[in-house]
Amino acid sequence: KPDLSQVSPSDSSSVMSGLQSVIERPINLYGFSEPNVSIASSNGQYELLIELPGIKNLQQAVDQIGATPVLDFRLAEASSTASSTYTCVPTNVTGLYIASAALSFDQCGRPVVDFQLNPQGASIVQQVTSENIGKPLCGFVDGNFVFPNDPNGSCPIINQAISGGQAQISGSGITQTVASELVSRFNAGALAATITLINQRTVSASADAAHLRNISHAG
């Protein structure tokens, strides 16, 4: 079940389609046979149904899907009551729009994560950055700063509008190990909303066969 509490109702359908697409990526990379990810909707409530025929290790699959990161970027706005206090305001820039990611190194040989946004994401980033020059833009993975022990490094200042869909995560808190892990997880997919497992069940092949026989007899 996805948490759409931070998503406007008008965007729910597109976010669900993005979640479906992102979850399909690690499933396909994992080599499952004929997987199926579908969307169920009732009275404005959404769920994702994931079917994995022939799976041998259910828990491993659950762990793999659950490891998909939630990436989003938030603007740091100064509090009206205290100039040294900031509030992070969500933007529309999320992992939904990541097309690919790669490990790279800056001019000083420090590891960075370069990632490419799809056309829709590129347009959103250009608008957000052009309207907020001079403000910190904070990166979050699974609700935590990109670099948990380095809030400043996680919140670079927007110096100019970012166009073309190319973006980068860098800072003193990133090591090659961290960068490699982020690249791997982003390429497997990055979600725009958190998902929670609410039900799982296994249907044996014999049960399927019996079900088909019952249908046949009923016909």
mmCIF file of C-alpha atoms in Angstrom:
data_model
loop_
_atom_site.group_PDB
_atom_site.id
_atom_site.type_symbol
_atom_site.label_atom_id
_atom_site.label_comp_id
_atom_site.label_asym_id
_atom_site.label_seq_id
_atom_site.Cartn_x
_atom_site.Cartn_y
_atom_site.Cartn_z
ATOM 1 C CA LYS A 1 0.000 0.000 0.000
ATOM 2 C CA PRO A 2 1.498 3.381 -0.975
ATOM 3 C CA ASP A 3 1.512 6.423 1.286
ATOM 4 C CA LEU A 4 -0.042 9.157 -0.870
ATOM 5 C CA SER A 5 -0.590 11.599 1.983
ATOM 6 C CA GLN A 6 1.879 14.061 0.430
ATOM 7 C CA VAL A 7 0.451 13.636 -3.077
ATOM 8 C CA SER A 8 -2.389 15.772 -4.406
ATOM 9 C CA PRO A 9 -5.440 13.765 -5.555
ATOM 10 C CA SER A 10 -4.958 14.997 -9.122
ATOM 11 C CA ASP A 11 -1.444 13.468 -9.173
ATOM 12 C CA SER A 12 -2.335 10.139 -7.518
ATOM 13 C CA SER A 13 -2.890 8.271 -10.761
ATOM 14 C CA SER A 14 0.433 9.358 -12.307
ATOM 15 C CA VAL A 15 2.329 8.616 -9.079
ATOM 16 C CA MET A 16 0.795 5.134 -8.985
ATOM 17 C CA SER A 17 1.846 4.519 -12.584
ATOM 18 C CA GLY A 18 5.349 5.640 -11.642
ATOM 19 C CA LEU A 19 5.425 3.313 -8.637
ATOM 20 C CA GLN A 20 4.269 0.440 -10.830
ATOM 21 C CA SER A 21 7.024 1.131 -13.353
ATOM 22 C CA VAL A 22 9.742 1.531 -10.725
ATOM 23 C CA ILE A 23 8.828 -1.684 -8.887
ATOM 24 C CA GLU A 24 8.810 -3.619 -12.157
ATOM 25 C CA ARG A 25 12.463 -2.705 -12.742
ATOM 26 C CA PRO A 26 14.091 -4.542 -9.792
ATOM 27 C CA ILE A 27 11.657 -7.430 -10.259
ATOM 28 C CA ASN A 28 12.746 -7.821 -13.877
ATOM 29 C CA LEU A 29 16.419 -7.402 -12.957
ATOM 30 C CA TYR A 30 15.980 -10.091 -10.306
ATOM 31 C CA GLY A 31 15.010 -12.603 -12.978
ATOM 32 C CA PHE A 32 11.532 -13.645 -11.859
ATOM 33 C CA SER A 33 9.487 -15.568 -14.417
ATOM 34 C CA GLU A 34 6.586 -13.608 -15.931
ATOM 35 C CA PRO A 35 6.080 -11.173 -13.029
ATOM 36 C CA ASN A 36 2.993 -8.982 -12.960
ATOM 37 C CA VAL A 37 2.561 -5.651 -11.156
ATOM 38 C CA SER A 38 -0.908 -4.131 -11.295
ATOM 39 C CA ILE A 39 -2.800 -1.257 -9.682
ATOM 40 C CA ALA A 40 -6.008 -1.730 -7.696
ATOM 41 C CA SER A 41 -8.215 1.263 -6.906
ATOM 42 C CA SER A 42 -11.380 1.591 -4.858
ATOM 43 C CA ASN A 43 -13.027 4.745 -3.481
ATOM 44 C CA GLY A 44 -9.879 6.780 -4.024
ATOM 45 C CA GLN A 45 -7.664 4.217 -2.249
ATOM 46 C CA TYR A 46 -4.836 2.569 -4.144
ATOM 47 C CA GLU A 47 -2.896 -0.666 -3.798
ATOM 48 C CA LEU A 48 -0.200 -2.412 -5.825
ATOM 49 C CA LEU A 49 -0.629 -6.119 -6.499
ATOM 50 C CA ILE A 50 2.604 -8.015 -7.236
ATOM 51 C CA GLU A 51 2.413 -11.559 -8.613
ATOM 52 C CA LEU A 52 5.596 -13.655 -8.927
ATOM 53 C CA PRO A 53 4.912 -17.078 -10.487
ATOM 54 C CA GLY A 54 7.370 -19.842 -9.623
ATOM 55 C CA ILE A 55 9.155 -17.913 -6.884
ATOM 56 C CA LYS A 56 11.355 -20.022 -4.582
ATOM 57 C CA ASN A 57 12.312 -17.522 -1.880
ATOM 58 C CA LEU A 58 9.414 -15.218 -1.017
ATOM 59 C CA GLN A 59 11.217 -13.326 1.747
ATOM 60 C CA GLN A 60 14.128 -12.530 -0.549
ATOM 61 C CA ALA A 61 11.704 -11.033 -3.054
ATOM 62 C CA VAL A 62 9.970 -9.002 -0.333
ATOM 63 C CA ASP A 63 13.343 -7.685 0.858
ATOM 64 C CA GLN A 64 14.379 -6.813 -2.694
ATOM 65 C CA ILE A 65 11.202 -4.830 -3.366
ATOM 66 C CA GLY A 66 11.278 -3.204 0.077
ATOM 67 C CA ALA A 67 14.848 -2.005 -0.492
ATOM 68 C CA THR A 68 13.712 0.272 -3.312
ATOM 69 C CA PRO A 69 14.589 3.774 -2.077
ATOM 70 C CA VAL A 70 12.291 6.765 -1.793
ATOM 71 C CA LEU A 71 14.122 9.800 -3.144
ATOM 72 C CA ASP A 72 12.828 13.348 -2.922
ATOM 73 C CA PHE A 73 14.148 16.900 -2.770
ATOM 74 C CA ARG A 74 12.856 19.593 -0.420
ATOM 75 C CA LEU A 75 13.434 23.333 -0.220
ATOM 76 C CA ALA A 76 14.833 24.684 3.036
ATOM 77 C CA GLU A 77 12.748 27.750 3.905
ATOM 78 C CA ALA A 78 13.810 30.093 6.718
ATOM 79 C CA SER A 79 11.344 30.214 9.610
ATOM 80 C CA SER A 80 9.429 33.477 9.953
ATOM 81 C CA THR A 81 10.084 33.461 13.711
ATOM 82 C CA ALA A 82 13.778 32.486 13.789
ATOM 83 C CA SER A 83 16.234 33.274 11.026
ATOM 84 C CA SER A 84 18.488 30.371 12.011
ATOM 85 C CA THR A 85 15.655 27.828 11.857
ATOM 86 C CA TYR A 86 14.677 26.156 8.596
ATOM 87 C CA THR A 87 11.677 24.123 7.522
ATOM 88 C CA CYS A 88 11.961 21.627 4.681
ATOM 89 C CA VAL A 89 9.155 22.062 2.165
ATOM 90 C CA PRO A 90 8.453 19.155 -0.248
ATOM 91 C CA THR A 91 8.783 19.781 -3.979
ATOM 92 C CA ASN A 92 7.599 17.775 -6.961
ATOM 93 C CA VAL A 93 11.164 16.561 -7.569
ATOM 94 C CA THR A 94 11.140 12.856 -6.671
ATOM 95 C CA GLY A 95 12.654 9.541 -7.681
ATOM 96 C CA LEU A 96 9.712 9.046 -10.014
ATOM 97 C CA TYR A 97 11.631 11.003 -12.656
ATOM 98 C CA ILE A 98 15.058 9.307 -12.510
ATOM 99 C CA ALA A 99 16.019 7.709 -15.828
ATOM 100 C CA SER A 100 19.543 6.536 -14.922
ATOM 101 C CA ALA A 101 22.392 7.079 -12.457
ATOM 102 C CA ALA A 102 26.176 6.653 -12.588
ATOM 103 C CA LEU A 103 29.166 6.870 -10.256
ATOM 104 C CA SER A 104 31.571 9.649 -11.221
ATOM 105 C CA PHE A 105 34.339 11.767 -9.706
ATOM 106 C CA ASP A 106 34.748 15.523 -9.453
ATOM 107 C CA GLN A 107 37.856 17.541 -10.329
ATOM 108 C CA CYS A 108 39.387 16.670 -6.963
ATOM 109 C CA GLY A 109 38.786 12.942 -7.356
ATOM 110 C CA ARG A 110 35.878 12.825 -4.889
ATOM 111 C CA PRO A 111 33.018 10.418 -5.703
ATOM 112 C CA VAL A 112 29.719 11.892 -6.854
ATOM 113 C CA VAL A 113 26.453 10.467 -8.150
ATOM 114 C CA ASP A 114 25.345 11.797 -11.532
ATOM 115 C CA PHE A 115 21.790 11.075 -12.563
ATOM 116 C CA GLN A 116 19.668 11.803 -15.588
ATOM 117 C CA LEU A 117 16.058 12.881 -15.269
ATOM 118 C CA ASN A 118 13.386 12.046 -17.810
ATOM 119 C CA PRO A 119 11.881 14.969 -19.804
ATOM 120 C CA GLN A 120 9.073 15.581 -17.307
ATOM 121 C CA GLY A 121 11.524 15.564 -14.389
ATOM 122 C CA ALA A 122 13.919 17.868 -16.237
ATOM 123 C CA SER A 123 11.122 20.391 -16.720
ATOM 124 C CA ILE A 124 10.125 20.251 -13.051
ATOM 125 C CA VAL A 125 13.723 20.650 -11.835
ATOM 126 C CA GLN A 126 14.288 23.606 -14.134
ATOM 127 C CA GLN A 127 11.180 25.328 -12.779
ATOM 128 C CA VAL A 128 11.983 24.608 -9.119
ATOM 129 C CA THR A 129 15.593 25.751 -9.389
ATOM 130 C CA SER A 130 14.850 28.850 -11.471
ATOM 131 C CA GLU A 131 12.255 30.016 -8.930
ATOM 132 C CA ASN A 132 14.415 29.371 -5.853
ATOM 133 C CA ILE A 133 17.927 30.613 -6.646
ATOM 134 C CA GLY A 134 19.870 31.226 -3.441
ATOM 135 C CA LYS A 135 17.895 28.695 -1.398
ATOM 136 C CA PRO A 136 19.127 25.311 -0.097
ATOM 137 C CA LEU A 137 17.656 22.260 -1.843
ATOM 138 C CA CYS A 138 17.887 19.206 0.408
ATOM 139 C CA GLY A 139 18.093 15.634 -0.834
ATOM 140 C CA PHE A 140 16.339 12.886 1.140
ATOM 141 C CA VAL A 141 16.508 9.103 0.790
ATOM 142 C CA ASP A 142 13.862 7.154 2.712
ATOM 143 C CA GLY A 143 12.982 10.275 4.723
ATOM 144 C CA ASN A 144 16.571 10.899 5.875
ATOM 145 C CA PHE A 145 19.139 13.361 4.556
ATOM 146 C CA VAL A 146 21.178 11.897 1.682
ATOM 147 C CA PHE A 147 24.093 12.149 4.091
ATOM 148 C CA PRO A 148 22.499 11.534 7.536
ATOM 149 C CA ASN A 149 25.433 13.011 9.461
ATOM 150 C CA ASP A 150 25.909 15.977 7.149
ATOM 151 C CA PRO A 151 22.750 18.137 6.812
ATOM 152 C CA ASN A 152 24.728 20.972 5.213
ATOM 153 C CA GLY A 153 26.219 18.643 2.628
ATOM 154 C CA SER A 154 22.743 17.280 1.935
ATOM 155 C CA CYS A 155 21.392 20.779 1.219
ATOM 156 C CA PRO A 156 23.405 22.463 -1.546
ATOM 157 C CA ILE A 157 22.528 26.053 -2.441
ATOM 158 C CA ILE A 158 20.780 26.577 -5.770
ATOM 159 C CA ASN A 159 23.203 28.896 -7.591
ATOM 160 C CA GLN A 160 21.441 28.828 -10.942
ATOM 161 C CA ALA A 161 18.619 27.133 -12.798
ATOM 162 C CA ILE A 162 19.382 23.496 -13.669
ATOM 163 C CA SER A 163 18.387 22.651 -17.220
ATOM 164 C CA GLY A 164 18.855 19.633 -19.473
ATOM 165 C CA GLY A 165 17.857 17.026 -16.903
ATOM 166 C CA GLN A 166 21.380 16.386 -15.562
ATOM 167 C CA ALA A 167 21.686 16.446 -11.758
ATOM 168 C CA GLN A 168 24.317 15.478 -9.218
ATOM 169 C CA ILE A 169 24.615 14.436 -5.568
ATOM 170 C CA SER A 170 27.948 15.334 -4.016
ATOM 171 C CA GLY A 171 29.392 16.473 -0.703
ATOM 172 C CA SER A 172 31.798 15.656 2.096
ATOM 173 C CA GLY A 173 29.493 12.954 3.442
ATOM 174 C CA ILE A 174 29.640 10.759 0.355
ATOM 175 C CA THR A 175 32.177 7.938 0.023
ATOM 176 C CA GLN A 176 32.714 5.655 -2.946
ATOM 177 C CA THR A 177 30.827 2.908 -1.113
ATOM 178 C CA VAL A 178 27.859 5.196 -0.433
ATOM 179 C CA ALA A 179 27.915 6.510 -3.998
ATOM 180 C CA SER A 180 28.022 2.997 -5.468
ATOM 181 C CA GLU A 181 25.082 1.925 -3.298
ATOM 182 C CA LEU A 182 23.022 4.970 -4.300
ATOM 183 C CA VAL A 183 23.757 4.357 -7.988
ATOM 184 C CA SER A 184 22.752 0.718 -7.705
ATOM 185 C CA ARG A 185 19.514 1.512 -5.909
ATOM 186 C CA PHE A 186 18.594 4.436 -8.166
ATOM 187 C CA ASN A 187 19.134 2.334 -11.303
ATOM 188 C CA ALA A 188 16.904 -0.357 -9.837
ATOM 189 C CA GLY A 189 14.342 2.390 -9.321
ATOM 190 C CA ALA A 190 13.576 5.173 -6.877
ATOM 191 C CA LEU A 191 10.047 5.623 -5.585
ATOM 192 C CA ALA A 192 8.023 8.806 -5.285
ATOM 193 C CA ALA A 193 6.107 7.488 -2.242
ATOM 194 C CA THR A 194 6.727 4.890 0.447
ATOM 195 C CA ILE A 195 5.091 1.478 0.160
ATOM 196 C CA THR A 196 4.145 -0.905 2.969
ATOM 197 C CA LEU A 197 3.536 -4.641 2.694
ATOM 198 C CA ILE A 198 0.007 -5.292 3.985
ATOM 199 C CA ASN A 199 -0.578 -8.847 2.795
ATOM 200 C CA GLN A 200 1.272 -11.732 1.191
ATOM 201 C CA ARG A 201 0.207 -15.242 0.308
ATOM 202 C CA THR A 202 1.522 -18.231 -1.586
ATOM 203 C CA VAL A 203 -0.645 -20.317 -3.891
ATOM 204 C CA SER A 204 0.695 -23.784 -4.718
ATOM 205 C CA ALA A 205 0.590 -25.235 -8.203
ATOM 206 C CA SER A 206 -1.738 -28.018 -6.981
ATOM 207 C CA ALA A 207 -4.156 -25.434 -5.584
ATOM 208 C CA ASP A 208 -4.125 -23.648 -8.938
ATOM 209 C CA ALA A 209 -4.852 -26.933 -10.730
ATOM 210 C CA ALA A 210 -7.757 -27.707 -8.375
ATOM 211 C CA HIS A 211 -9.121 -24.214 -8.921
ATOM 212 C CA LEU A 212 -9.017 -24.723 -12.697
ATOM 213 C CA ARG A 213 -10.791 -28.102 -12.361
ATOM 214 C CA ASN A 214 -13.544 -26.491 -10.323
ATOM 215 C CA ILE A 215 -13.994 -23.808 -12.951
ATOM 216 C CA SER A 216 -14.109 -26.478 -15.640
ATOM 217 C CA HIS A 217 -16.739 -28.511 -13.750
ATOM 218 C CA ALA A 218 -18.775 -25.413 -13.054
ATOM 219 C CA GLY A 219 -18.772 -24.594 -16.776
#
